[in-house]
Amino acid sequence: MDKRAIGVFDSGLGGLTAVRRLHALMPQENIIYFGDTARVPYGVKSVATIEHFTQQIADFLLQQQVKVLIIACNTMAAVASQVVKEKAGAIPVLDVIDAGARAAVVESRSRAIGVIGTPTTVNSNAYARRMHGLDSGVRVYSQACPLFVPLVEEGWLEHEVTRLTAQEYLKPVLAENVDTLVLGCTHYPLLRPIIQNVMGKGVKLIDSGAECARDISVLLNYFEINRSREVEDKTEEYYTTASVLGFKEIAEQWLGEEVAVQHVDLDKELEND
Ligand code: DGL
């Protein structure tokens, strides 16, 4: 029994889709979530900038004595997972790309797999590299969908504009006859109905955040660092770099429960150590 929290972080609110799965699988675990809402989106930023921001967040969460770190943001996982692992030392680090890549390779029968993500994630080729590490014979077709993040943040989950945008982005993916498509961005599971509709029922969609949550539950059990279901003093902390109110409103809507949110200024916080 290990009471320390699971540290989850993302460039903004999107990583809450992974937290939702953690709640379903491991309701007893304490969670510290960090969303860098003041600096989102990361998906269009340079690798050096993303690495710098990611290190700051990892430092902050490691200071809170978390027992495991989850990189819920595909963009950070694509270009900065190594720097997090170096900082974390003995603390295990899991990320959505490892989890999503593994699930896709296991799931695909035709071995033709599609990946959609932010421009940085797609340009990094991280999904394809990790899939080829597992099965050198898979064919991976990647497509950047930069407009999906702002459409989700606008709340246009079922809007006609979103449907047309999805049709446009997914046209070349459809032409590749993939049987499995990785939703390689935190925001995309919220567009699942539209994406499934465009791709057709025969294509299996992989939610990397959900796969990562499953991996965490296996890891905690394996190392026996899970928290007993009997204990009741569960705590959750949510940190944002921007407005507490804005974060709280969306987080409560997505998670279906009340959350306590605190503002943090990373530059000041880390300077004081
Ligand atoms: N969290 C990012 C991801 O999963 C999407 C939002 C952003 O661009 O920062 O790639």
mmCIF file of C-alpha atoms and ligand atoms in Angstrom, residues 10-11 40-44 72-75 118 121 149 184-187, ligand 1:
data_model
loop_
_atom_site.group_PDB
_atom_site.id
_atom_site.type_symbol
_atom_site.label_atom_id
_atom_site.label_comp_id
_atom_site.label_asym_id
_atom_site.label_seq_id
_atom_site.Cartn_x
_atom_site.Cartn_y
_atom_site.Cartn_z
ATOM 1 C CA ASP A 10 -0.553 17.661 -19.900
ATOM 2 C CA SER A 11 -0.186 20.893 -21.811
ATOM 3 C CA VAL A 40 -1.215 25.475 -24.326
ATOM 4 C CA PRO A 41 -1.068 24.523 -27.199
ATOM 5 C CA TYR A 42 2.289 22.748 -27.232
ATOM 6 C CA GLY A 43 1.592 20.939 -30.516
ATOM 7 C CA VAL A 44 2.760 23.848 -32.665
ATOM 8 C CA ALA A 72 -0.633 12.323 -20.711
ATOM 9 C CA CYS A 73 0.286 14.761 -23.485
ATOM 10 C CA ASN A 74 1.236 13.086 -26.765
ATOM 11 C CA THR A 75 3.271 16.091 -27.889
ATOM 12 C CA THR A 118 -0.533 17.453 -33.519
ATOM 13 C CA THR A 121 3.815 14.618 -32.654
ATOM 14 C CA VAL A 149 -7.448 20.964 -30.689
ATOM 15 C CA GLY A 184 -2.616 10.406 -30.808
ATOM 16 C CA CYS A 185 -3.655 13.575 -29.026
ATOM 17 C CA THR A 186 -5.355 14.128 -25.685
ATOM 18 C CA HIS A 187 -8.248 16.017 -27.270
HETATM 19 N N1 DGL B 1 -1.988 17.721 -25.196
HETATM 20 C C1 DGL B 1 -1.589 17.840 -26.586
HETATM 21 C C2 DGL B 1 -1.339 16.455 -27.178
HETATM 22 O O1 DGL B 1 -1.782 15.442 -26.675
HETATM 23 C C3 DGL B 1 -2.637 18.566 -27.400
HETATM 24 C C4 DGL B 1 -2.772 20.024 -27.077
HETATM 25 C C5 DGL B 1 -1.516 20.837 -27.387
HETATM 26 O O2 DGL B 1 -1.202 21.061 -28.570
HETATM 27 O O3 DGL B 1 -0.873 21.241 -26.444
HETATM 28 O O4 DGL B 1 -0.659 16.360 -28.167
#
